[in-house]
């Protein structure tokens, strides 16, 4: 139950920090809220990430190697998956990676104990690595990041909410002269009148959007602004800045699968 968008590098508009990643986290109301992001060390690599206090994993992280990790559940209709390792363990296991190629090489081992389906999206600002896992296996594709990107999920069933959110996303970015950052923020705040359960800033009896995070990545610096609350609550962000390592790998070559 989450929504991810990524704005690519551009010479126009207000994406002066290069790539901009935004992520709404939706969660069960009965589940403990995630922690605030903190700086952790993973195999010699510094990473910023919040944690799920119940499972110990995370849905989001950014590293000094210039990689941004995001994790979304996948919900298929009438399919129940029980047992297996937590999906939130995938990102922490890959944070020492220096490139998308490194991440892809680690994923089969990280996915093997996980039964429940998930989608991992990792970007280095040039390309996106998208991995779909579950039942102990994983399939990866690598695509050039040359246009606004969106993925979402919902406990109601992804097929129920995806058409609505995709149409809203396409509509907001249909004008070539649009302010990309303003459009991205408007999207993550958006609510469908009378369809709050399907909204990007969603709410229903048992679940709601509990936080949203914006990460901006340029050639030298990574900035993370984390709001511990739904977009509609207009909470002040917790701000973190991470200087990127000069040991970053060259961008991976997209396969456009």
Coordinates of C-alpha atoms in Angstrom, one line a residue:
X1 CA 0.0 0.0 0.0
X2 CA 2.2 2.8 -1.3
X3 CA 2.9 5.2 -4.1
X4 CA 6.3 6.0 -5.7
X5 CA 7.2 8.7 -8.3
X6 CA 10.5 9.6 -9.7
X7 CA 11.4 12.7 -11.7
X8 CA 14.4 12.4 -14.1
X9 CA 17.3 14.8 -14.5
X10 CA 16.3 17.8 -16.5
X11 CA 17.7 21.2 -17.6
X12 CA 14.4 22.9 -17.1
X13 CA 11.8 23.4 -14.4
X14 CA 12.8 23.4 -10.8
X15 CA 14.5 20.0 -10.4
X16 CA 17.7 21.8 -9.6
X17 CA 18.8 18.9 -7.5
X18 CA 18.7 16.4 -10.4
X19 CA 16.6 13.3 -9.7
X20 CA 13.6 13.7 -7.3
X21 CA 12.0 10.7 -5.7
X22 CA 8.7 10.9 -3.7
X23 CA 7.1 8.1 -1.7
X24 CA 3.8 7.8 0.2
X25 CA 3.8 5.0 2.7
X26 CA 0.3 3.5 3.4
X27 CA -0.1 1.2 6.3
X28 CA -2.6 -0.6 8.5
X29 CA -3.8 1.7 11.3
X30 CA -3.1 -1.0 13.9
X31 CA 0.5 -1.3 12.9
X32 CA 3.2 0.8 14.6
X33 CA 4.4 3.8 12.7
X34 CA 7.8 3.7 11.1
X35 CA 10.8 5.3 12.8
X36 CA 12.3 8.6 11.6
X37 CA 15.2 8.1 9.1
X38 CA 18.6 7.7 10.7
X39 CA 22.1 7.3 9.3
X40 CA 23.4 3.8 9.3
X41 CA 26.6 2.1 8.2
X42 CA 26.3 -0.9 5.9
X43 CA 29.5 -2.6 4.8
X44 CA 31.5 0.7 4.6
X45 CA 28.6 2.6 3.0
X46 CA 26.5 5.2 4.8
X47 CA 22.8 5.0 4.2
X48 CA 19.7 7.0 5.3
X49 CA 16.6 5.0 6.1
X50 CA 13.6 4.7 8.4
X51 CA 12.7 1.4 9.9
X52 CA 9.6 -0.6 10.5
X53 CA 9.6 -1.2 14.3
X54 CA 7.5 -4.4 13.9
X55 CA 9.5 -6.2 11.2
X56 CA 12.8 -4.4 11.5
X57 CA 13.1 -3.8 7.8
X58 CA 12.4 -0.8 5.6
X59 CA 10.5 0.5 2.6
X60 CA 12.9 3.2 1.6
X61 CA 16.6 4.1 1.7
X62 CA 19.3 6.3 0.1
X63 CA 23.0 5.7 0.1
X64 CA 26.2 7.7 -0.3
X65 CA 26.8 5.7 -3.5
X66 CA 23.9 7.7 -5.0
X67 CA 21.4 4.8 -5.0
X68 CA 17.7 5.3 -3.9
X69 CA 15.8 2.1 -2.9
X70 CA 12.0 1.8 -2.6
X71 CA 9.9 -1.2 -1.8
X72 CA 6.2 -1.8 -2.6
X73 CA 4.0 -4.8 -1.7
X74 CA 2.2 -6.5 -4.6
X75 CA -1.4 -7.5 -3.9
X76 CA -3.0 -10.0 -6.3
X77 CA -6.7 -10.7 -6.0
X78 CA -7.8 -13.8 -4.0
X79 CA -4.2 -14.8 -3.3
X80 CA -3.0 -15.4 0.3
X81 CA 0.7 -15.7 1.0
X82 CA 1.7 -16.8 4.5
X83 CA 5.1 -17.3 6.1
X84 CA 8.5 -16.5 4.7
X85 CA 10.9 -13.7 5.5
X86 CA 9.8 -10.1 5.7
X87 CA 9.8 -8.2 2.5
X88 CA 11.3 -5.3 4.4
X89 CA 14.6 -7.2 4.7
X90 CA 15.4 -6.8 1.0
X91 CA 16.6 -3.2 1.0
X92 CA 18.9 -3.5 4.1
X93 CA 20.5 -6.5 2.5
X94 CA 21.5 -4.5 -0.6
X95 CA 22.6 -1.2 0.9
X96 CA 26.4 -1.9 0.6
X97 CA 26.0 -2.1 -3.2
X98 CA 27.9 0.5 -5.2
X99 CA 25.8 0.3 -8.4
X100 CA 22.6 -1.1 -9.9
X101 CA 24.6 -4.0 -11.3
X102 CA 25.7 -4.8 -7.8
X103 CA 22.1 -4.7 -6.5
X104 CA 20.9 -7.0 -9.3
X105 CA 23.6 -9.5 -8.4
X106 CA 22.5 -9.5 -4.8
X107 CA 18.8 -9.9 -5.3
X108 CA 18.4 -13.6 -6.0
X109 CA 19.9 -14.4 -2.6
X110 CA 17.9 -11.8 -0.8
X111 CA 14.7 -12.9 -2.5
X112 CA 15.1 -16.6 -2.0
X113 CA 13.5 -16.7 1.6
X114 CA 10.6 -14.3 0.7
X115 CA 7.3 -15.9 -0.2
X116 CA 5.0 -12.8 -0.4
X117 CA 5.2 -10.8 -3.6
X118 CA 6.9 -7.4 -3.8
X119 CA 8.3 -4.8 -6.2
X120 CA 11.7 -3.2 -5.6
X121 CA 12.6 -0.1 -7.5
X122 CA 16.2 1.3 -7.3
X123 CA 17.5 4.3 -9.2
X124 CA 21.0 5.8 -9.6
X125 CA 19.6 8.9 -11.2
X126 CA 20.3 7.6 -14.7
X127 CA 18.3 4.4 -14.8
X128 CA 15.8 2.4 -12.7
X129 CA 16.2 -1.2 -11.7
X130 CA 12.8 -2.7 -11.2
X131 CA 12.6 -6.2 -9.6
X132 CA 9.4 -8.2 -9.0
X133 CA 9.9 -11.0 -6.4
X134 CA 7.9 -13.6 -4.5
X135 CA 7.7 -17.3 -3.9
X136 CA 11.5 -17.3 -3.5
X137 CA 12.3 -15.9 -7.0
X138 CA 12.9 -12.6 -8.6
X139 CA 12.8 -11.0 -12.1
X140 CA 14.7 -7.8 -12.9
X141 CA 14.5 -5.2 -15.7
X142 CA 16.7 -2.1 -16.2
X143 CA 15.3 1.0 -17.9
X144 CA 16.7 4.4 -18.6
X145 CA 15.1 7.1 -16.5
X146 CA 14.1 9.6 -19.1
X147 CA 10.5 10.5 -18.1
X148 CA 8.4 10.8 -15.0
X149 CA 8.0 7.3 -13.4
X150 CA 5.2 6.0 -11.1
X151 CA 4.4 2.7 -9.4
X152 CA 1.8 2.0 -6.7
X153 CA 0.2 -0.7 -4.6
X154 CA -2.8 -1.2 -2.4
X155 CA -4.2 -3.8 0.0
X156 CA -7.5 -3.4 -1.8
X157 CA -5.8 -5.0 -4.9
X158 CA -3.3 -3.3 -7.2
X159 CA -5.6 -3.7 -10.2
X160 CA -8.3 -1.6 -8.4
X161 CA -6.2 1.5 -7.6
X162 CA -3.5 1.4 -10.3
X163 CA -5.8 2.7 -13.2
X164 CA -7.0 5.6 -11.1
X165 CA -3.6 6.7 -9.9
X166 CA -2.0 6.2 -13.3
X167 CA -4.7 8.4 -15.0
X168 CA -4.2 11.1 -12.4
X169 CA -0.4 10.9 -12.8
X170 CA -0.6 11.2 -16.6
X171 CA -3.0 14.1 -16.4
X172 CA -0.8 16.1 -14.1
X173 CA 2.3 15.6 -16.3
X174 CA 0.5 16.0 -19.7
X175 CA 1.6 19.6 -20.1
X176 CA 5.2 20.0 -21.3
X177 CA 5.4 23.4 -19.6
X178 CA 4.3 22.0 -16.2
X179 CA 6.4 22.7 -13.1
X180 CA 7.5 19.1 -12.5
X181 CA 8.1 19.5 -8.8
X182 CA 4.8 21.2 -8.2
X183 CA 3.0 18.5 -10.2
X184 CA 4.8 15.7 -8.2
X185 CA 3.9 17.2 -4.9
X186 CA 0.3 17.8 -6.0
X187 CA 0.1 14.1 -7.1
X188 CA 1.3 12.9 -3.7
X189 CA -1.3 15.1 -1.9
X190 CA -4.1 14.1 -4.3
X191 CA -7.4 12.6 -3.0
X192 CA -10.3 11.4 -5.2
X193 CA -13.5 12.9 -4.0
X194 CA -15.6 10.0 -2.5
X195 CA -12.8 7.5 -3.3
X196 CA -10.5 8.2 -0.4
X197 CA -9.6 4.5 -0.1
X198 CA -8.1 4.6 -3.6
X199 CA -6.4 8.0 -3.3
X200 CA -2.7 8.7 -3.4
X201 CA -3.1 10.3 0.0
X202 CA -5.4 7.5 1.0
X203 CA -7.6 6.8 4.0
X204 CA -10.0 3.9 4.8
X205 CA -11.3 2.3 8.0
X206 CA -8.3 0.0 8.5
X207 CA -5.5 1.8 6.7
X208 CA -4.2 5.2 5.7
X209 CA -1.1 7.1 4.4
X210 CA 1.2 7.4 7.4
X211 CA 4.2 9.2 6.0
X212 CA 5.7 10.7 2.9
X213 CA 9.3 11.3 1.9
X214 CA 11.1 13.3 -0.8
X215 CA 14.7 12.5 -1.8
X216 CA 16.6 14.8 -4.2
X217 CA 19.8 13.6 -5.7
X218 CA 22.4 15.6 -7.7
X219 CA 26.0 14.9 -8.6
X220 CA 27.4 15.6 -5.2
X221 CA 24.7 15.6 -2.6
X222 CA 21.6 13.6 -1.5
X223 CA 18.8 15.4 0.5
X224 CA 16.0 13.5 2.3
X225 CA 12.9 15.3 3.7
X226 CA 10.8 12.9 5.7
X227 CA 7.2 13.9 6.8
X228 CA 6.0 11.7 9.7
X229 CA 2.3 12.0 8.8
X230 CA 0.1 12.1 5.7
X231 CA 0.6 14.8 3.1
X232 CA -2.8 16.4 4.0
X233 CA -1.4 16.9 7.6
X234 CA 1.3 19.4 6.3
X235 CA 3.7 18.2 9.0
X236 CA 7.2 19.8 9.1
X237 CA 9.8 17.5 7.5
X238 CA 12.8 16.0 9.2
X239 CA 15.7 17.0 6.9
X240 CA 18.9 15.0 6.2
X241 CA 21.8 15.7 3.9
X242 CA 24.4 13.1 2.8
X243 CA 27.5 14.0 0.7
X244 CA 28.0 11.4 -2.0
X245 CA 31.1 9.2 -2.1
X246 CA 33.6 9.9 -4.8
X247 CA 33.8 6.1 -5.2
X248 CA 30.5 5.9 -7.0
X249 CA 30.3 3.4 -9.9
X250 CA 29.6 4.4 -13.5
X251 CA 25.9 4.4 -14.4
X252 CA 24.5 1.0 -15.5
X253 CA 23.6 0.6 -19.1
X254 CA 19.8 0.4 -19.5
X255 CA 18.3 -2.7 -21.2
X256 CA 14.8 -1.2 -21.7
X257 CA 13.2 -4.6 -21.2

